[in-house]
CSV table of C-alpha atoms and ligand atoms in Angstrom, one decimal:
chain,number,residue,atom,x,y,z
A,1,UNK,CA,0.0,0.0,-0.1
A,2,UNK,CA,1.1,3.7,-0.4
A,3,UNK,CA,0.9,6.4,1.4
A,4,UNK,CA,-1.6,9.2,1.0
A,5,UNK,CA,-0.5,12.5,-0.5
A,6,UNK,CA,0.4,15.5,2.0
A,7,UNK,CA,2.6,16.8,0.0
A,8,UNK,CA,1.2,20.1,0.0
A,9,UNK,CA,-0.7,20.2,2.9
A,10,UNK,CA,1.7,22.5,5.5
A,11,UNK,CA,2.2,26.1,4.1
A,12,UNK,CA,5.4,26.3,2.3
A,13,UNK,CA,7.4,29.6,2.1
A,14,UNK,CA,8.3,29.2,-1.3
A,15,UNK,CA,6.5,26.2,-3.7
A,16,UNK,CA,9.0,25.0,-6.0
A,17,UNK,CA,8.0,23.4,-9.4
A,18,UNK,CA,6.7,20.3,-9.4
A,19,UNK,CA,8.8,17.2,-10.1
A,20,UNK,CA,8.2,13.7,-10.2
A,21,UNK,CA,10.8,12.9,-7.3
A,22,UNK,CA,10.8,10.2,-4.4
A,23,UNK,CA,8.2,12.2,-2.5
A,24,UNK,CA,5.9,12.2,-5.4
A,25,UNK,CA,6.6,8.7,-6.1
A,26,UNK,CA,5.8,7.6,-2.8
A,27,UNK,CA,2.4,9.0,-3.0
A,28,UNK,CA,1.5,9.0,-6.3
A,29,UNK,CA,-1.0,6.2,-6.5
A,30,UNK,CA,-3.1,8.3,-3.8
A,31,UNK,CA,-2.1,11.5,-5.6
A,32,UNK,CA,-3.5,10.7,-9.0
A,33,UNK,CA,-6.8,8.7,-7.8
A,34,UNK,CA,-7.9,12.1,-6.0
A,35,UNK,CA,-6.9,14.8,-8.7
A,36,UNK,CA,-8.1,13.2,-11.8
A,37,UNK,CA,-11.5,12.2,-12.0
A,38,UNK,CA,-12.2,9.0,-13.9
A,39,UNK,CA,-8.4,7.8,-13.8
A,40,UNK,CA,-9.3,4.5,-12.7
A,41,UNK,CA,-11.5,3.8,-15.3
A,42,UNK,CA,-9.4,5.1,-17.9
A,43,UNK,CA,-6.3,3.0,-17.1
A,44,UNK,CA,-8.4,-0.1,-17.0
A,45,UNK,CA,-10.1,1.0,-20.2
A,46,UNK,CA,-6.8,1.2,-21.7
A,47,UNK,CA,-6.1,-2.4,-21.3
A,48,UNK,CA,-9.4,-3.4,-22.8
A,49,UNK,CA,-8.7,-1.2,-25.4
A,50,UNK,CA,-5.0,-2.3,-26.2
A,51,UNK,CA,-6.2,-5.9,-26.4
A,52,UNK,CA,-8.2,-5.0,-29.6
A,53,UNK,CA,-4.8,-3.1,-31.3
A,54,UNK,CA,-2.4,-5.7,-30.3
A,55,UNK,CA,-1.0,-7.5,-33.3
A,56,UNK,CA,1.2,-11.1,-32.5
A,57,UNK,CA,4.8,-10.4,-31.8
A,58,UNK,CA,4.2,-6.3,-31.3
A,59,UNK,CA,5.3,-3.9,-28.8
A,60,UNK,CA,3.0,-1.9,-26.3
A,61,UNK,CA,4.4,1.5,-25.2
A,62,UNK,CA,3.4,3.1,-21.9
A,63,UNK,CA,5.4,6.6,-22.5
A,64,UNK,CA,5.6,8.5,-19.4
A,65,UNK,CA,4.5,5.1,-16.8
A,66,UNK,CA,5.1,6.5,-13.8
A,67,UNK,CA,4.3,3.6,-11.5
A,68,UNK,CA,3.5,1.5,-14.4
A,69,UNK,CA,-0.5,1.4,-13.7
A,70,UNK,CA,-1.2,1.4,-17.4
A,71,UNK,CA,1.7,-1.1,-18.3
A,72,UNK,CA,-0.3,-3.3,-15.4
A,73,UNK,CA,-3.2,-3.0,-17.2
A,74,UNK,CA,-2.2,-4.0,-20.5
A,75,UNK,CA,-0.2,-7.0,-19.0
A,76,UNK,CA,-3.2,-8.3,-17.5
A,77,UNK,CA,-5.6,-7.5,-20.7
A,78,UNK,CA,-3.9,-8.7,-23.7
A,79,UNK,CA,-3.5,-11.8,-24.3
A,80,UNK,CA,-2.0,-11.6,-28.1
A,81,UNK,CA,0.8,-14.2,-28.6
A,82,UNK,CA,4.3,-12.4,-28.3
A,83,UNK,CA,3.4,-9.1,-27.4
A,84,UNK,CA,5.7,-7.1,-24.6
A,85,UNK,CA,5.0,-3.7,-22.8
A,86,UNK,CA,7.5,-1.0,-22.6
A,87,UNK,CA,7.3,1.3,-20.0
A,88,UNK,CA,9.4,4.3,-20.2
A,89,UNK,CA,9.9,7.2,-18.1
A,90,UNK,CA,12.8,9.8,-17.1
A,91,UNK,CA,12.1,9.8,-13.7
A,92,UNK,CA,14.4,7.2,-12.0
A,93,UNK,CA,12.4,7.6,-8.7
A,94,UNK,CA,9.5,6.6,-10.4
A,95,UNK,CA,11.1,3.8,-12.5
A,96,UNK,CA,12.5,2.3,-9.0
A,97,UNK,CA,9.0,2.0,-7.6
A,98,UNK,CA,7.5,0.9,-11.2
A,99,UNK,CA,9.8,-1.6,-11.0
A,100,UNK,CA,8.8,-3.4,-7.3
A,101,UNK,CA,5.0,-2.8,-8.6
A,102,UNK,CA,5.7,-4.9,-11.6
A,103,UNK,CA,7.7,-7.8,-9.0
A,104,UNK,CA,4.3,-7.8,-6.9
A,105,UNK,CA,2.2,-8.1,-10.1
A,106,UNK,CA,4.2,-11.0,-11.2
A,107,UNK,CA,3.5,-12.7,-8.2
A,108,UNK,CA,-0.2,-12.4,-8.0
A,109,UNK,CA,-1.3,-13.3,-11.8
A,110,UNK,CA,-0.1,-16.0,-14.2
A,111,UNK,CA,0.2,-15.5,-17.9
A,112,UNK,CA,1.2,-11.8,-17.5
A,113,UNK,CA,2.8,-10.1,-20.9
A,114,UNK,CA,6.4,-9.4,-20.0
A,115,UNK,CA,7.5,-6.2,-19.3
A,116,UNK,CA,10.5,-4.1,-19.7
A,117,UNK,CA,11.1,-0.8,-18.3
A,118,UNK,CA,13.5,2.0,-19.8
A,119,UNK,CA,14.8,5.1,-18.1
A,120,UNK,CA,15.0,7.5,-20.9
A,121,UNK,CA,13.6,10.9,-22.3
A,122,UNK,CA,10.9,10.4,-24.9
A,123,UNK,CA,11.8,13.6,-26.6
A,124,UNK,CA,15.2,11.6,-27.3
A,125,UNK,CA,14.3,8.0,-27.5
A,126,UNK,CA,14.2,6.0,-30.9
A,127,UNK,CA,10.7,4.2,-31.2
A,128,UNK,CA,10.7,0.8,-32.5
A,129,UNK,CA,7.3,-0.4,-34.7
A,130,UNK,CA,4.6,-1.1,-32.4
A,131,UNK,CA,1.2,-1.6,-32.2
A,132,UNK,CA,0.2,0.9,-29.1
A,133,UNK,CA,1.4,3.3,-27.5
A,134,UNK,CA,-0.3,5.1,-24.6
A,135,UNK,CA,0.5,8.6,-23.5
A,136,UNK,CA,-1.8,8.8,-20.4
A,137,UNK,CA,-1.4,12.2,-18.9
A,138,UNK,CA,2.2,12.5,-20.2
A,139,UNK,CA,2.1,14.8,-23.3
A,140,UNK,CA,0.9,17.8,-21.1
A,141,UNK,CA,4.4,17.8,-19.4
A,142,UNK,CA,6.2,18.2,-22.5
A,143,UNK,CA,7.1,21.4,-23.7
A,144,UNK,CA,4.4,22.7,-26.0
A,145,UNK,CA,6.7,23.2,-28.8
A,146,UNK,CA,8.0,19.5,-28.7
A,147,UNK,CA,4.6,17.8,-28.8
A,148,UNK,CA,4.3,17.6,-32.7
A,149,UNK,CA,7.6,16.0,-33.6
A,150,UNK,CA,6.9,13.8,-30.7
A,151,UNK,CA,3.6,12.7,-32.0
A,152,UNK,CA,5.0,12.6,-35.7
A,153,UNK,CA,7.6,10.1,-34.6
A,154,UNK,CA,4.9,8.2,-32.7
A,155,UNK,CA,2.8,8.0,-35.9
A,156,UNK,CA,5.9,6.6,-37.9
A,157,UNK,CA,6.4,3.8,-35.4
A,158,UNK,CA,2.8,2.7,-35.4
A,159,UNK,CA,2.2,-0.5,-37.5
A,160,UNK,CA,-0.9,-0.3,-39.5
A,161,UNK,CA,-4.0,-1.3,-37.7
A,162,UNK,CA,-2.1,-0.1,-34.5
A,163,UNK,CA,-3.3,3.2,-32.0
A,164,UNK,CA,-2.0,6.0,-29.9
A,165,UNK,CA,-4.3,6.5,-26.7
A,166,UNK,CA,-4.0,10.4,-25.4
A,167,UNK,CA,-5.3,11.0,-21.9
A,168,UNK,CA,-4.7,14.6,-20.9
A,169,UNK,CA,-6.3,17.4,-18.8
A,170,UNK,CA,-8.2,19.7,-21.3
A,171,UNK,CA,-8.3,23.7,-21.3
A,172,UNK,CA,-11.5,25.3,-22.9
A,173,UNK,CA,-11.2,28.2,-25.4
A,174,UNK,CA,-14.9,29.1,-24.2
A,175,UNK,CA,-14.0,30.9,-20.8
A,176,UNK,CA,-17.4,30.1,-19.3
A,177,UNK,CA,-17.1,26.4,-19.8
A,178,UNK,CA,-13.7,26.3,-19.0
A,179,UNK,CA,-14.2,28.1,-15.7
A,180,UNK,CA,-17.1,25.6,-14.7
A,181,UNK,CA,-15.2,22.6,-15.7
A,182,UNK,CA,-12.4,23.9,-13.7
A,183,UNK,CA,-14.4,24.7,-10.5
A,184,UNK,CA,-16.0,21.2,-10.9
A,185,UNK,CA,-12.5,19.6,-10.9
A,186,UNK,CA,-11.8,21.5,-7.7
A,187,UNK,CA,-14.9,20.4,-6.3
A,188,UNK,CA,-13.7,16.6,-6.9
A,189,UNK,CA,-10.6,17.3,-5.1
A,190,UNK,CA,-12.1,18.9,-2.1
A,191,UNK,CA,-14.9,15.9,-2.1
A,192,UNK,CA,-11.8,13.4,-2.0
A,193,UNK,CA,-10.1,15.6,1.1
A,194,UNK,CA,-7.6,18.2,-0.4
A,195,UNK,CA,-8.0,21.4,1.6
A,196,UNK,CA,-7.8,25.0,-0.1
A,197,UNK,CA,-4.0,25.1,0.8
A,198,UNK,CA,-3.5,21.6,-0.8
A,199,UNK,CA,-5.1,22.8,-3.8
A,200,UNK,CA,-3.7,26.4,-4.2
A,201,UNK,CA,-0.3,25.1,-3.2
A,202,UNK,CA,-0.2,22.4,-6.2
A,203,UNK,CA,-1.6,24.4,-8.7
A,204,UNK,CA,1.5,27.0,-7.8
A,205,UNK,CA,3.8,24.1,-8.3
A,206,UNK,CA,2.3,22.6,-11.8
A,207,UNK,CA,1.2,25.9,-13.4
A,208,UNK,CA,4.8,26.3,-14.8
A,209,UNK,CA,5.2,22.5,-15.7
A,210,UNK,CA,1.7,21.2,-17.0
A,211,UNK,CA,0.6,23.1,-19.7
A,212,UNK,CA,-2.7,22.0,-21.1
A,213,UNK,CA,-4.1,22.0,-24.7
A,214,UNK,CA,-7.9,22.4,-26.1
A,215,UNK,CA,-9.6,19.2,-27.4
A,216,UNK,CA,-9.1,21.1,-31.1
A,217,UNK,CA,-5.2,21.6,-30.5
A,218,UNK,CA,-5.2,18.3,-29.8
A,219,UNK,CA,-7.0,17.1,-32.9
A,220,UNK,CA,-5.2,19.6,-35.3
A,221,UNK,CA,-1.9,18.7,-33.8
A,222,UNK,CA,-2.7,15.1,-34.3
A,223,UNK,CA,-3.9,15.5,-37.9
A,224,UNK,CA,-0.9,17.2,-38.3
A,225,UNK,CA,1.1,14.5,-37.4
A,226,UNK,CA,0.1,12.1,-40.1
A,227,UNK,CA,-3.0,10.4,-37.8
A,228,UNK,CA,-6.1,9.7,-40.0
A,229,UNK,CA,-8.9,9.2,-37.3
A,230,UNK,CA,-9.2,10.9,-33.9
A,231,UNK,CA,-12.1,9.6,-31.4
A,232,UNK,CA,-12.9,10.6,-28.1
A,233,UNK,CA,-13.4,7.6,-25.9
A,234,UNK,CA,-13.5,9.0,-22.5
A,235,UNK,CA,-14.3,12.6,-20.8
A,236,UNK,CA,-14.9,13.6,-17.0
A,237,UNK,CA,-14.9,17.4,-16.7
A,238,UNK,CA,-11.6,18.5,-17.7
A,239,UNK,CA,-10.0,15.0,-18.2
A,240,UNK,CA,-10.4,13.2,-21.8
A,241,UNK,CA,-8.7,10.6,-23.8
A,242,UNK,CA,-8.7,10.1,-27.2
A,243,UNK,CA,-8.0,7.0,-29.7
A,244,UNK,CA,-5.8,8.3,-32.7
A,245,UNK,CA,-5.6,5.7,-35.6
A,246,UNK,CA,-2.6,6.2,-38.0
B,301,GEK,N1,10.3,13.9,-21.5
B,301,GEK,C1,10.1,13.1,-20.3
B,301,GEK,N2,10.1,11.4,-21.0
B,301,GEK,C2,10.0,10.5,-20.2
B,301,GEK,N3,9.0,10.4,-19.2
B,301,GEK,C3,8.7,11.7,-19.0
B,301,GEK,C4,9.0,13.1,-19.7
B,301,GEK,N4,8.1,13.8,-19.1
B,301,GEK,C5,7.4,14.0,-18.2
B,301,GEK,N5,7.6,12.3,-17.9
B,301,GEK,C6,7.0,11.4,-17.2
B,301,GEK,O1,5.6,11.6,-17.2
B,301,GEK,C7,4.6,11.0,-16.0
B,301,GEK,C8,3.4,12.0,-16.0
B,301,GEK,S1,2.3,11.3,-15.1
B,301,GEK,C9,1.8,9.8,-15.8
B,301,GEK,C10,1.0,8.9,-15.2
B,301,GEK,C11,1.0,7.5,-15.6
B,301,GEK,N6,1.0,7.1,-17.3
B,301,GEK,C12,-0.2,6.9,-15.6
B,301,GEK,O2,-1.0,6.2,-15.9
B,301,GEK,O3,-0.2,6.3,-14.0
B,301,GEK,C13,0.9,12.3,-15.3
B,301,GEK,C14,0.5,13.4,-13.8
B,301,GEK,O4,1.2,13.1,-12.8
B,301,GEK,O5,-0.6,13.9,-14.1
B,301,GEK,C15,5.7,11.3,-14.8
B,301,GEK,O6,6.0,10.0,-14.3
B,301,GEK,C16,7.0,11.9,-15.5
B,301,GEK,O7,8.1,11.5,-14.7
B,302,PPY,O1,-3.6,18.1,-9.7
B,302,PPY,C1,-3.9,18.5,-10.8
B,302,PPY,O2,-4.8,19.6,-10.6
B,302,PPY,C2,-4.1,18.2,-11.8
B,302,PPY,O3,-4.1,18.5,-13.1
B,302,PPY,C3,-3.6,16.7,-11.9
B,302,PPY,C4,-2.3,15.8,-11.6
B,302,PPY,C5,-2.4,14.8,-11.1
B,302,PPY,C6,-1.3,14.4,-10.7
B,302,PPY,C7,0.2,14.9,-10.6
B,302,PPY,C8,0.0,16.3,-11.5
B,302,PPY,C9,-1.0,16.8,-12.0
């Protein structure tokens, strides 16, 4: 069991930019469940979607895998012969714990897909041909100017019949819509026990690091990267997940 998230619970003199360090890794399962409406549903269903797009002998990438929640869902749901999951993250703290979670999963289940973990910057690594790429709340942490080239390289690596699953926090061009969905998201956090102080300090920590796009920006960028079809399969408040087909 992981600890509960108390990272921003005490007043801080200076709120530093958010990083995926050891303190965050320790509480991450609790943090993401209490912060992202629909997260457990999205993760479980990426496993189900993955099973449809997997092809015999193919790679399934989980980019920005954190503690490997999506990697675990893919390992359980995908039964296609010879597939393997490759989890990639540039946080050593996250990957160290991810490795422990995957060993625990190995001890719990039989017939799991093999998984390997790679410590790398997804902007630097070469992608091998693959049937599935999951970017589950990772693209929003990539510098906006580098998002298109990343999606282009993913598009190039995808096999015909494969898919990219892209989950993101959304911004809205319409001010009233943006305001309402953001307020409802804050209500979700309050309902999950976060105080006003925790909410305010987390917001300060994250605002320079995580830059959400609108759904329209995602659709345009995916089209520009060469994806032929984009389907919204999940939305809860200002969090959404897309299937993009090559
Ligand atoms: N350039 C980069 N290269 C590699 N990894 C990166 C990079 N930038 C950020 N990351 C990694 O992307 C992850 C984003 S969290 C993903 C949740 C997970 N997918 C989940 O389904 O639980 C999202 C969130 O916390 O909202 C972190 O682990 C970063 O270290
Ligand atoms: O906490 C938030 O407000 C978020 O938008 C999502 C989030 C969840 C976990 C780590 C970083 C950001």
